[in-house]
Amino acid sequence: MNSVCELGRNTMHREARRLRELLAQPTIARAIGAHDALGATIGDQAGFDAIWSSGLEISTSHGVPDANILTMTEFLDAAAAMARSTSIPIVADCDTGFGNSNNVIHMVRSFEAAGVAGVSIEDKLFPKVNSFVPGRQELAPVAEFVGKIMAAKNAQRSDDFVVIARVEALVAGHGIEEALRRGRAYADAGADAVLIHSKSKTPDEILEFVRRWEARAPLVVVPTTYHQISAQELEAVGIALLIYANHGLRASIRAMQDTYSRILQTGSTSAVESDIASMTEVFELQGMPQMKADEKAFLRAGEPTRVVIPAAGDHSGEASMREIAADVPMAMVDIHGEPLLQRQVETLNRVGVQDVRVISGHRADRIDVEGVQIVHHERWAQTGIAASILSAGSAQQARTLMIFSDVLFDTDLVRRLLSCNEDVVLAVNRQFDPAADAGTRARDYVALAEAPVQTRRALETGSHQTVVSIGKTLHPAEVHTEFIGLALFSEKGFGLLEEAWEAALVRADEGFHEAADTRKASFTDLIQEVIDRGYPVHALETSSGWMEIHSFDDYREACSVFARRGGANT
Ligand code: SPV
Ligand code: MG
């Protein structure tokens, strides 16, 4: 569902706009009646253009007469459920508007806010009785009903919301002249369409009305009693919307009656099995397949996750940061009033990740942030970042989110990373242009199986490319993107890192590599080792959601971003 995104006129209401288009186009639109989300879903899937949230159906489903016995709330609940479960416009039958103009104002606001595309109100007196019930069918004075239409049009918040005025003059036996007089007055009062209702067994009076209607507003008809006329014939005379108001209800009543009596007669349900919907169809109508897909995509975010932030290194090697990073680890650099690490922890907490381990080394004494566990890495000066990360220890039934200590990131990026299912996933910059960047500074280059799509408006499809190679020494011409400092490992994935590390050390000890280099391995060296050992490493492409604090310019920019936000968080 979609709807009225914010308060105030001119807001966007997608389904209402669609209903407006349906009313304006030369071809006829067809709506099917429904009383709940199930009926609306079946109507949507069948290919109807819109759903008529029928008062008759809703009343029947509650076991009460269609005579204003139910309240607005019950009609609204039913229509809202239909709007939530379909993507086609819902036109709500709102009887006489549930009272006077004051009730109409509240009604329009409520139905519009619920995602309903339009309402229909009829010119009878409250309490109304269904149009096909013989006897009392009393009309409201024209002036009173015109007041309701104007109240309705003034109450709507999006320009697109549709108000249909329903003329009951023919139903009440007042003839064509009265019907035309009323229809004209309602169109002049601002009704977006006029529903001309009839309980005649033939379409004659409707066709005469249409002939004499000066097209002041699109026409809507409900051919329940004059059902022999086809949609094509109604289209030919210019009807904009045709409503089959109650056929789902009547079809299901008959189907249930037949099925129930066969079950009682035969003594089992075998005889009916092949004529009723399967449980699989029931699950599909519920949206179970979608729920399963959502579960896969989003619920993983709730799995136990620990964060490892390697903050042991000395970043004062970067000339422009020398003064700032000399006395404190990068993690504690002040970003507009708060240490970088604290900003990281706050963002992680906001997505429900509490277990944050910081690997300390250089100026370990300066790391002072609440809500983190400090793991001191004694040999930080002799080793590289790979050793720091692994000093966090094996993951016990948890995933590991590894985050460099010099990157700021937002909750969306973390959520997207946490919804990945692969064992090893690296977040990479989709918009990185290696050619333009060549030589600016050492980067963690990444070559993917295929070049990423170069657009800001890329969708997260859940399928991630594999990383072919990674490292600072790759040639810019061979790479597609850069690693941005966030990576996710399943428990198995973190185990792969540990295995790769052991294997590299053994090789080094056997003299294949210089031992010192191996122990100084960077994170990307370790990932390359995992790839070389034949395990897939995946890339989550992103074009937004992070900032790295590498140089003084980055630092100044980060401070100004947070200053502009006035304390708001990422
Ligand atoms: C309804 O479906 O409730 C209607 C249409 O208002 S009718 O039953 O034809 O009056
Ligand atoms: Mg009705």
Coordinates of C-alpha atoms and ligand atoms in Angstrom, one line a residue:
M1 CA 0.0 0.0 0.0
N2 CA 1.1 3.5 -0.4
S3 CA -0.6 6.4 0.0
V4 CA -0.8 9.8 1.5
C5 CA 2.8 10.3 2.3
E6 CA 2.6 13.5 4.3
L7 CA 0.0 16.0 5.4
G8 CA -1.0 18.9 3.3
R9 CA -2.5 19.3 -0.1
N10 CA -0.8 18.0 -3.2
T11 CA 0.7 15.0 -1.5
M12 CA 1.1 11.9 -3.5
H13 CA -1.5 9.1 -3.5
R14 CA -0.6 6.6 -6.1
E15 CA -3.8 4.5 -6.1
A16 CA -6.0 7.6 -6.2
R17 CA -4.0 8.9 -9.1
R18 CA -4.5 5.6 -10.8
L19 CA -8.3 5.8 -10.2
R20 CA -8.3 9.3 -11.7
E21 CA -6.6 7.9 -14.8
L22 CA -9.1 5.1 -15.0
L23 CA -12.0 7.6 -14.9
A24 CA -10.4 9.8 -17.5
Q25 CA -9.4 7.3 -20.1
P26 CA -11.8 6.5 -23.0
T27 CA -11.9 2.7 -22.2
I28 CA -14.2 1.4 -19.5
A29 CA -12.6 0.4 -16.1
R30 CA -14.1 -2.6 -14.2
A31 CA -14.2 -3.0 -10.5
I32 CA -15.2 -6.1 -8.5
G33 CA -16.9 -6.0 -5.1
A34 CA -15.2 -7.3 -2.0
H35 CA -15.6 -7.2 1.7
D36 CA -12.1 -8.2 2.9
A37 CA -8.5 -8.5 1.9
L38 CA -9.0 -12.0 0.5
G39 CA -11.7 -10.9 -2.0
A40 CA -9.7 -7.9 -3.0
T41 CA -6.6 -9.9 -3.6
I42 CA -8.5 -12.4 -5.7
G43 CA -10.0 -9.5 -7.7
D44 CA -6.6 -7.9 -8.1
Q45 CA -5.1 -11.2 -9.3
A46 CA -8.0 -11.8 -11.7
G47 CA -7.2 -8.6 -13.4
F48 CA -9.8 -6.1 -12.3
D49 CA -8.9 -2.5 -12.5
A50 CA -10.2 -1.6 -9.1
I51 CA -12.0 -3.0 -6.0
W52 CA -15.4 -1.8 -4.8
S53 CA -15.4 -2.1 -1.0
S54 CA -19.1 -3.0 -0.9
G55 CA -21.4 -2.0 2.0
L56 CA -23.7 -4.9 1.0
E57 CA -20.8 -7.4 1.2
I58 CA -19.3 -6.0 4.4
S59 CA -22.7 -6.0 6.1
T60 CA -23.4 -9.5 4.9
S61 CA -20.0 -10.7 6.1
H62 CA -21.0 -9.4 9.6
G63 CA -24.4 -11.1 9.3
V64 CA -26.4 -7.8 9.5
P65 CA -28.6 -6.0 7.0
D66 CA -27.2 -3.5 4.6
A67 CA -29.0 -0.6 6.4
N68 CA -26.4 1.5 8.2
I69 CA -26.3 -1.1 11.0
L70 CA -22.5 -1.2 11.0
T71 CA -20.5 1.9 11.9
M72 CA -18.0 3.7 9.8
T73 CA -15.2 2.0 11.7
E74 CA -16.2 -1.4 10.4
F75 CA -16.4 -0.1 6.8
L76 CA -13.0 1.6 7.2
D77 CA -11.3 -1.5 8.7
A78 CA -12.5 -3.6 5.7
A79 CA -11.4 -1.1 3.1
A80 CA -8.1 -0.5 4.8
A81 CA -7.4 -4.2 4.8
M82 CA -8.1 -4.3 1.0
A83 CA -5.8 -1.3 0.4
R84 CA -3.0 -3.0 2.4
S85 CA -3.2 -6.2 0.4
T86 CA -3.6 -4.9 -3.2
S87 CA -2.0 -2.4 -5.4
I88 CA -5.0 -1.4 -7.4
P89 CA -7.4 1.4 -6.4
I90 CA -10.0 0.7 -3.7
V91 CA -13.3 2.6 -4.1
A92 CA -15.1 2.6 -0.8
D93 CA -18.9 2.5 -0.7
C94 CA -19.6 4.9 2.2
D95 CA -23.4 4.8 2.1
T96 CA -24.7 8.3 3.0
G97 CA -21.4 9.4 4.6
F98 CA -22.3 8.0 8.1
G99 CA -24.1 11.2 9.1
N100 CA -24.0 14.8 8.1
S101 CA -21.2 16.9 6.6
N102 CA -19.2 16.7 9.8
N103 CA -19.2 13.0 9.6
V104 CA -18.3 13.2 5.9
I105 CA -15.2 15.2 6.7
H106 CA -14.0 12.7 9.2
M107 CA -14.8 9.9 6.8
V108 CA -12.8 11.3 3.9
R109 CA -9.8 11.9 6.1
S110 CA -10.0 8.4 7.5
F111 CA -10.4 6.6 4.3
E112 CA -7.8 8.6 2.5
A113 CA -5.3 8.1 5.3
A114 CA -6.0 4.3 5.0
G115 CA -4.8 4.3 1.4
V116 CA -8.3 4.1 -0.1
A117 CA -8.3 5.8 -3.6
G118 CA -11.8 7.2 -3.5
V119 CA -15.2 7.1 -1.8
S120 CA -18.8 7.0 -3.0
I121 CA -21.5 8.7 -1.0
E122 CA -25.2 8.4 -1.9
D123 CA -28.0 10.9 -1.7
K124 CA -30.4 9.0 0.6
L125 CA -31.4 9.7 4.1
F126 CA -29.6 8.1 7.1
P127 CA -30.2 5.3 7.9
K128 CA -30.2 4.1 4.3
V129 CA -31.4 0.7 3.1
N130 CA -29.8 -1.3 0.3
S131 CA -31.1 0.0 -3.1
F132 CA -32.6 -3.4 -4.0
V133 CA -34.7 -3.7 -0.9
P134 CA -38.4 -2.9 -1.8
G135 CA -40.1 -0.2 0.2
R136 CA -38.6 2.9 1.9
Q137 CA -36.0 4.6 -0.3
E138 CA -35.9 8.2 0.9
L139 CA -33.8 10.9 -0.8
A140 CA -31.9 13.6 0.9
P141 CA -32.6 17.2 -0.2
V142 CA -30.3 18.2 -3.0
A143 CA -28.8 21.1 -1.0
E144 CA -28.0 18.9 1.9
F145 CA -26.2 16.4 -0.3
V146 CA -24.3 19.1 -2.2
G147 CA -23.0 20.3 1.1
K148 CA -21.7 16.8 1.8
I149 CA -19.9 16.7 -1.5
M150 CA -18.3 20.1 -0.9
A151 CA -17.3 19.0 2.6
A152 CA -15.7 15.8 1.2
K153 CA -13.8 17.7 -1.5
N154 CA -12.5 20.1 1.0
A155 CA -11.4 17.4 3.4
Q156 CA -9.2 15.4 1.1
R157 CA -5.5 15.9 1.5
S158 CA -4.1 14.7 -1.8
D159 CA -5.5 16.3 -5.0
D160 CA -5.9 12.9 -6.5
F161 CA -8.4 11.4 -4.0
V162 CA -11.7 10.7 -5.7
V163 CA -15.2 11.6 -4.5
I164 CA -18.0 9.9 -6.3
A165 CA -21.6 11.2 -5.9
R166 CA -24.2 8.5 -6.2
V167 CA -27.7 9.4 -7.5
E168 CA -30.5 7.3 -6.1
A169 CA -33.4 9.1 -7.8
L170 CA -34.1 6.2 -10.2
V171 CA -33.9 3.7 -7.4
A172 CA -36.3 5.8 -5.3
G173 CA -38.7 6.0 -8.3
H174 CA -38.3 9.8 -9.0
G175 CA -37.6 9.4 -12.7
I176 CA -35.0 10.6 -15.2
E177 CA -35.5 14.3 -14.8
E178 CA -34.9 14.2 -11.1
A179 CA -31.9 12.0 -11.6
L180 CA -30.4 14.4 -14.1
R181 CA -31.1 17.4 -11.9
R182 CA -29.3 15.8 -9.0
G183 CA -26.4 14.5 -11.1
R184 CA -25.8 17.9 -12.5
A185 CA -25.9 19.6 -9.1
Y186 CA -23.5 17.0 -7.7
A187 CA -21.0 17.4 -10.6
D188 CA -21.2 21.2 -10.2
A189 CA -20.5 20.8 -6.5
G190 CA -17.2 19.2 -7.4
A191 CA -17.9 15.4 -7.5
D192 CA -15.2 13.7 -9.5
A193 CA -17.7 11.2 -10.9
V194 CA -21.4 10.5 -10.7
L195 CA -22.7 7.0 -10.0
I196 CA -26.1 6.6 -11.5
H197 CA -27.8 3.7 -9.9
S198 CA -30.8 1.7 -11.1
K199 CA -32.7 -1.4 -9.9
S200 CA -34.4 -1.8 -13.3
K201 CA -34.3 -5.2 -14.9
T202 CA -33.3 -3.6 -18.2
P203 CA -30.6 -1.0 -19.0
D204 CA -33.1 1.3 -20.7
E205 CA -33.3 4.1 -18.0
I206 CA -29.6 4.1 -17.5
L207 CA -29.0 4.4 -21.3
E208 CA -31.5 7.2 -21.4
F209 CA -29.8 9.0 -18.5
V210 CA -26.4 8.6 -20.3
R211 CA -27.8 10.0 -23.5
R212 CA -29.0 13.1 -21.8
W213 CA -25.9 13.5 -19.6
E214 CA -23.8 16.4 -20.8
A215 CA -20.6 14.7 -19.7
R216 CA -20.1 17.1 -16.8
A217 CA -18.3 14.3 -14.9
P218 CA -17.4 10.7 -15.7
L219 CA -20.3 8.2 -15.1
V220 CA -20.2 5.0 -13.0
V221 CA -22.8 2.2 -13.1
V222 CA -23.6 -0.9 -11.1
P223 CA -25.4 -3.3 -13.5
T224 CA -26.6 -5.8 -10.9
T225 CA -30.2 -6.1 -12.1
Y226 CA -29.7 -5.2 -15.7
H227 CA -26.8 -7.6 -16.0
Q228 CA -27.4 -8.5 -19.7
I229 CA -25.6 -5.4 -20.9
S230 CA -21.9 -6.0 -21.6
A231 CA -18.9 -4.0 -20.6
Q232 CA -18.3 -3.3 -24.3
E233 CA -21.8 -1.9 -24.7
L234 CA -21.3 0.3 -21.6
E235 CA -18.0 1.4 -22.9
A236 CA -19.5 2.3 -26.3
V237 CA -22.0 4.8 -24.6
G238 CA -19.1 6.3 -22.6
I239 CA -19.4 4.8 -19.1
A240 CA -16.1 5.3 -17.3
L241 CA -16.4 2.8 -14.5
L242 CA -18.5 -0.4 -14.2
I243 CA -18.9 -2.0 -10.8
Y244 CA -19.8 -5.7 -10.4
A245 CA -20.8 -5.0 -6.8
N246 CA -21.4 -8.3 -5.1
H247 CA -20.5 -11.2 -7.4
G248 CA -17.6 -12.5 -5.3
L249 CA -19.9 -12.7 -2.2
R250 CA -22.6 -14.5 -4.1
A251 CA -20.2 -16.9 -5.8
S252 CA -18.6 -17.8 -2.5
I253 CA -22.0 -18.3 -0.7
R254 CA -23.1 -20.7 -3.4
A255 CA -19.7 -22.5 -3.4
M256 CA -19.7 -22.9 0.4
Q257 CA -23.3 -24.1 0.5
D258 CA -22.6 -26.8 -2.2
T259 CA -19.3 -27.9 -0.5
Y260 CA -20.8 -28.1 3.0
S261 CA -23.7 -30.2 1.9
R262 CA -21.5 -32.6 -0.1
I263 CA -19.3 -33.0 3.0
L264 CA -22.2 -33.8 5.2
Q265 CA -23.8 -36.1 2.6
T266 CA -20.6 -38.1 1.8
G267 CA -19.1 -38.3 5.3
S268 CA -15.7 -37.1 4.3
T269 CA -14.1 -34.2 2.5
S270 CA -12.6 -36.4 -0.3
A271 CA -15.4 -35.7 -2.7
V272 CA -14.9 -31.9 -2.5
E273 CA -11.1 -32.0 -2.5
S274 CA -10.6 -31.5 -6.2
D275 CA -13.1 -28.7 -6.4
I276 CA -11.8 -26.5 -3.6
A277 CA -8.6 -24.4 -3.5
S278 CA -5.5 -26.2 -2.3
M279 CA -3.7 -25.3 0.8
T280 CA -0.8 -24.1 -1.4
E281 CA -3.2 -21.6 -3.0
V282 CA -4.4 -20.5 0.4
F283 CA -0.8 -19.8 1.5
E284 CA -0.2 -17.9 -1.7
L285 CA -3.2 -15.7 -1.1
Q286 CA -2.0 -15.1 2.4
G287 CA 1.4 -13.9 1.0
M288 CA 3.3 -16.7 2.7
P289 CA 5.9 -17.0 -0.2
Q290 CA 6.6 -13.2 0.2
M291 CA 6.9 -13.6 4.0
K292 CA 9.4 -16.4 3.5
A293 CA 11.4 -14.2 1.1
D294 CA 11.3 -11.3 3.6
E295 CA 12.3 -13.5 6.4
K296 CA 15.4 -14.5 4.4
A297 CA 16.2 -11.0 3.6
F298 CA 15.5 -9.2 6.8
L299 CA 15.3 -11.6 9.8
R300 CA 18.9 -12.6 9.5
A301 CA 19.6 -9.1 10.7
G302 CA 18.4 -10.3 14.1
E303 CA 21.0 -13.1 14.3
P304 CA 23.6 -12.8 17.0
T305 CA 26.3 -10.6 15.6
R306 CA 29.5 -9.4 17.1
V307 CA 31.4 -6.4 15.8
V308 CA 35.2 -6.4 15.6
I309 CA 36.8 -3.0 15.1
P310 CA 40.6 -3.2 14.7
A311 CA 41.8 0.0 16.2
A312 CA 45.3 -1.0 17.1
G313 CA 47.2 0.7 14.3
D314 CA 49.0 4.0 14.3
H315 CA 47.4 6.3 11.6
S316 CA 49.8 9.2 12.1
G317 CA 51.6 7.9 9.0
E318 CA 49.2 9.9 6.9
A319 CA 50.9 13.3 6.7
S320 CA 47.8 15.4 6.8
M321 CA 46.5 13.6 10.0
R322 CA 49.9 13.6 11.8
E323 CA 49.0 16.2 14.4
I324 CA 45.5 14.9 15.0
A325 CA 46.3 11.2 15.2
A326 CA 49.6 11.3 17.0
D327 CA 48.3 11.1 20.5
V328 CA 45.1 9.2 20.0
P329 CA 44.1 6.2 18.0
M330 CA 42.0 7.0 14.9
A331 CA 39.0 5.6 16.7
M332 CA 39.1 8.4 19.3
V333 CA 39.5 11.3 16.9
D334 CA 36.8 13.9 17.8
I335 CA 34.1 14.2 15.2
H336 CA 32.1 17.3 16.1
G337 CA 32.0 16.6 19.8
E338 CA 32.1 12.8 19.9
P339 CA 34.8 10.2 19.3
L340 CA 34.6 8.5 15.9
L341 CA 34.3 5.1 17.8
Q342 CA 31.4 6.4 19.8
R343 CA 29.5 7.4 16.6
Q344 CA 30.2 3.9 15.2
V345 CA 28.9 2.3 18.4
E346 CA 25.7 4.4 18.4
T347 CA 24.9 3.5 14.8
L348 CA 25.5 -0.2 15.6
N349 CA 23.3 0.0 18.7
R350 CA 20.5 1.6 16.6
V351 CA 20.3 -1.5 14.4
G352 CA 20.3 -3.7 17.5
V353 CA 24.0 -4.8 17.5
Q354 CA 25.4 -4.5 21.0
D355 CA 28.4 -6.7 21.1
V356 CA 31.2 -4.5 20.0
R357 CA 34.9 -5.5 20.5
V358 CA 37.6 -3.0 19.8
I359 CA 41.1 -4.2 19.3
S360 CA 43.5 -1.8 20.9
G361 CA 47.2 -1.2 20.4
H362 CA 48.6 2.2 19.7
R363 CA 47.7 4.6 22.5
A364 CA 45.4 1.9 24.0
D365 CA 45.0 4.0 27.1
R366 CA 43.1 6.6 25.2
I367 CA 40.3 4.4 24.1
D368 CA 37.4 5.3 26.3
V369 CA 34.0 4.7 24.9
E370 CA 31.0 3.2 26.7
G371 CA 29.4 0.0 25.6
V372 CA 32.5 -1.6 24.0
Q373 CA 34.7 -4.5 25.0
I374 CA 38.4 -3.7 24.6
V375 CA 40.6 -6.6 23.5
H376 CA 44.2 -5.5 23.8
H377 CA 46.5 -6.8 21.0
E378 CA 50.0 -6.9 22.6
R379 CA 51.9 -7.4 19.4
W380 CA 50.2 -4.7 17.5
A381 CA 53.4 -3.0 16.6
Q382 CA 54.9 -6.1 15.0
T383 CA 51.8 -7.2 13.2
G384 CA 49.3 -5.9 10.7
I385 CA 45.5 -5.5 10.8
A386 CA 44.8 -9.2 9.9
A387 CA 46.5 -10.3 13.2
S388 CA 44.5 -7.6 15.1
I389 CA 41.2 -8.8 13.7
L390 CA 42.0 -12.5 14.5
S391 CA 43.0 -11.5 18.0
A392 CA 39.3 -11.1 18.7
G393 CA 39.2 -15.0 18.8
S394 CA 36.9 -17.4 17.1
A395 CA 33.2 -16.5 16.7
Q396 CA 31.0 -18.7 18.8
Q397 CA 27.6 -19.1 17.1
A398 CA 27.6 -15.6 15.9
R399 CA 28.4 -13.6 12.8
T400 CA 31.2 -11.2 12.8
L401 CA 30.9 -7.7 11.4
M402 CA 34.4 -6.3 10.8
I403 CA 34.6 -2.5 10.6
F404 CA 37.7 -0.4 10.1
S405 CA 38.2 2.1 12.9
D406 CA 38.3 5.1 10.4
V407 CA 35.0 4.8 8.7
L408 CA 31.6 6.3 9.6
F409 CA 28.6 4.6 8.2
D410 CA 24.8 4.8 8.4
T411 CA 22.2 2.3 9.7
D412 CA 20.9 1.5 6.2
L413 CA 24.3 0.2 5.1
V414 CA 24.7 -1.9 8.2
R415 CA 21.2 -3.3 7.7
R416 CA 21.9 -4.2 4.1
L417 CA 25.2 -5.9 5.1
L418 CA 23.5 -7.8 7.9
S419 CA 20.8 -9.1 5.5
C420 CA 23.4 -10.8 3.3
N421 CA 23.5 -14.6 3.5
E422 CA 26.9 -15.5 2.2
D423 CA 29.8 -16.5 4.4
V424 CA 32.1 -13.7 3.5
V425 CA 30.7 -10.3 2.2
L426 CA 32.7 -7.2 1.6
A427 CA 31.0 -3.8 1.2
V428 CA 32.4 -2.1 -1.9
N429 CA 31.9 1.3 -3.5
R430 CA 29.8 0.9 -6.6
Q431 CA 30.6 4.4 -7.9
F432 CA 34.3 4.1 -7.6
D433 CA 36.1 5.0 -10.8
P434 CA 39.6 3.5 -10.7
A435 CA 40.7 5.4 -13.8
A436 CA 39.8 8.8 -12.4
D437 CA 41.3 7.8 -9.0
A438 CA 44.6 6.4 -10.3
G439 CA 47.4 7.4 -8.1
T440 CA 45.6 9.7 -5.6
R441 CA 46.4 7.3 -2.7
A442 CA 46.8 3.6 -1.9
R443 CA 43.4 2.0 -1.9
D444 CA 42.0 -1.4 -1.2
Y445 CA 41.2 -2.2 -4.8
V446 CA 38.7 -4.9 -5.7
A447 CA 38.3 -6.8 -9.0
L448 CA 34.8 -8.4 -9.3
A449 CA 33.6 -11.1 -11.7
E450 CA 31.9 -8.3 -13.7
A451 CA 32.0 -4.5 -13.6
P452 CA 29.3 -3.1 -11.3
V453 CA 26.4 -1.1 -12.8
Q454 CA 27.5 2.5 -12.6
T455 CA 24.4 4.2 -11.3
R456 CA 23.2 5.7 -8.1
R457 CA 19.8 4.2 -8.5
A458 CA 20.8 0.5 -8.3
L459 CA 18.6 -1.9 -6.4
E460 CA 19.7 -4.3 -3.7
T461 CA 18.6 -7.5 -5.4
G462 CA 20.1 -9.9 -2.9
S463 CA 22.5 -11.4 -5.4
H464 CA 26.1 -10.4 -4.9
Q465 CA 29.0 -10.7 -7.3
T466 CA 32.1 -12.6 -6.4
V467 CA 35.4 -10.9 -5.7
V468 CA 38.2 -12.1 -8.0
S469 CA 41.1 -10.3 -6.4
I470 CA 41.7 -7.6 -3.8
G471 CA 44.6 -5.5 -2.6
K472 CA 46.5 -2.2 -2.8
T473 CA 48.9 -3.4 -5.4
L474 CA 46.4 -4.4 -8.1
H475 CA 46.6 -2.3 -11.2
P476 CA 43.8 0.3 -11.4
A477 CA 43.1 -0.9 -15.0
E478 CA 42.2 -4.3 -13.7
V479 CA 39.9 -3.3 -10.9
H480 CA 36.3 -2.2 -10.7
T481 CA 35.8 -0.9 -7.2
E482 CA 37.3 -0.4 -3.7
F483 CA 36.6 -2.0 -0.4
I484 CA 35.1 0.5 2.0
G485 CA 36.0 -1.0 5.3
L486 CA 33.0 -3.1 6.4
A487 CA 32.8 -6.8 6.0
L488 CA 30.4 -9.5 7.3
F489 CA 31.5 -13.1 8.1
S490 CA 29.2 -16.0 9.0
E491 CA 30.7 -18.2 11.8
K492 CA 32.0 -20.4 9.0
G493 CA 33.3 -17.3 7.2
F494 CA 35.3 -16.1 10.2
G495 CA 36.7 -19.7 10.5
L496 CA 37.9 -19.4 6.9
L497 CA 39.8 -16.3 7.8
E498 CA 41.5 -18.2 10.7
E499 CA 42.3 -21.2 8.4
A500 CA 43.7 -18.9 5.8
W501 CA 45.9 -17.1 8.4
E502 CA 47.2 -20.4 9.7
A503 CA 48.0 -21.7 6.2
A504 CA 49.8 -18.5 5.4
L505 CA 51.9 -18.7 8.5
V506 CA 52.8 -22.3 7.8
R507 CA 53.9 -21.4 4.3
A508 CA 55.9 -18.5 5.6
D509 CA 57.6 -20.7 8.2
E510 CA 58.4 -23.1 5.4
G511 CA 60.2 -20.2 3.6
F512 CA 57.7 -19.6 0.8
H513 CA 57.1 -16.1 2.1
E514 CA 59.0 -13.9 4.4
A515 CA 57.6 -14.5 7.8
A516 CA 57.7 -10.9 8.8
D517 CA 55.5 -9.9 5.8
T518 CA 52.9 -12.5 6.5
R519 CA 52.6 -11.5 10.1
K520 CA 52.2 -7.9 9.0
A521 CA 49.4 -9.0 6.6
S522 CA 46.6 -6.5 6.0
F523 CA 42.9 -7.4 5.9
T524 CA 42.9 -7.5 2.1
D525 CA 46.0 -9.9 2.1
L526 CA 44.0 -12.2 4.3
I527 CA 40.9 -12.0 2.1
Q528 CA 43.1 -12.7 -1.0
E529 CA 44.4 -15.8 0.8
V530 CA 40.8 -17.0 1.4
I531 CA 40.0 -16.5 -2.3
D532 CA 43.2 -18.3 -3.3
R533 CA 42.2 -21.2 -1.2
G534 CA 39.1 -21.5 -3.3
Y535 CA 36.4 -20.0 -1.1
P536 CA 33.9 -17.5 -2.6
V537 CA 34.1 -14.0 -1.3
H538 CA 31.1 -11.8 -2.2
A539 CA 30.7 -8.0 -2.7
L540 CA 27.8 -5.9 -1.5
E541 CA 27.8 -2.9 -3.8
T542 CA 26.8 0.4 -2.4
S543 CA 26.9 4.0 -3.5
S544 CA 26.1 5.7 -0.3
G545 CA 26.1 5.3 3.5
W546 CA 29.7 5.7 4.6
M547 CA 32.6 8.2 4.9
E548 CA 36.2 7.2 5.6
I549 CA 38.5 9.5 7.6
H550 CA 41.7 9.0 5.8
S551 CA 43.1 12.5 5.3
F552 CA 42.6 15.8 7.0
D553 CA 40.1 16.8 4.2
D554 CA 38.0 13.7 5.0
Y555 CA 38.2 14.6 8.7
R556 CA 37.0 18.2 8.1
E557 CA 34.2 17.0 5.9
A558 CA 33.0 14.5 8.5
C559 CA 33.0 17.2 11.2
S560 CA 31.0 19.5 9.0
V561 CA 28.5 16.8 8.1
F562 CA 27.8 16.2 11.8
A563 CA 27.7 19.9 12.5
R564 CA 25.1 20.4 9.8
R565 CA 23.0 17.6 11.3
G566 CA 22.9 19.4 14.6
G567 CA 23.5 16.3 16.5
A568 CA 21.2 14.0 14.5
N569 CA 22.6 10.6 14.1
T570 CA 23.6 8.6 11.1
Ligands
SPV1 C1 -23.1 -2.1 -2.4 O1 -22.4 -3.0 -2.9 O2 -23.2 -2.1 -1.1 C2 -23.8 -1.1 -3.1 C3 -24.2 -1.4 -4.4 O3 -24.0 0.0 -2.6 S1 -25.8 -1.9 -4.4 O4 -25.9 -3.1 -3.5 O5 -26.2 -2.2 -5.7 O6 -26.6 -0.9 -3.8
MG2 MG -23.9 -0.1 -0.6

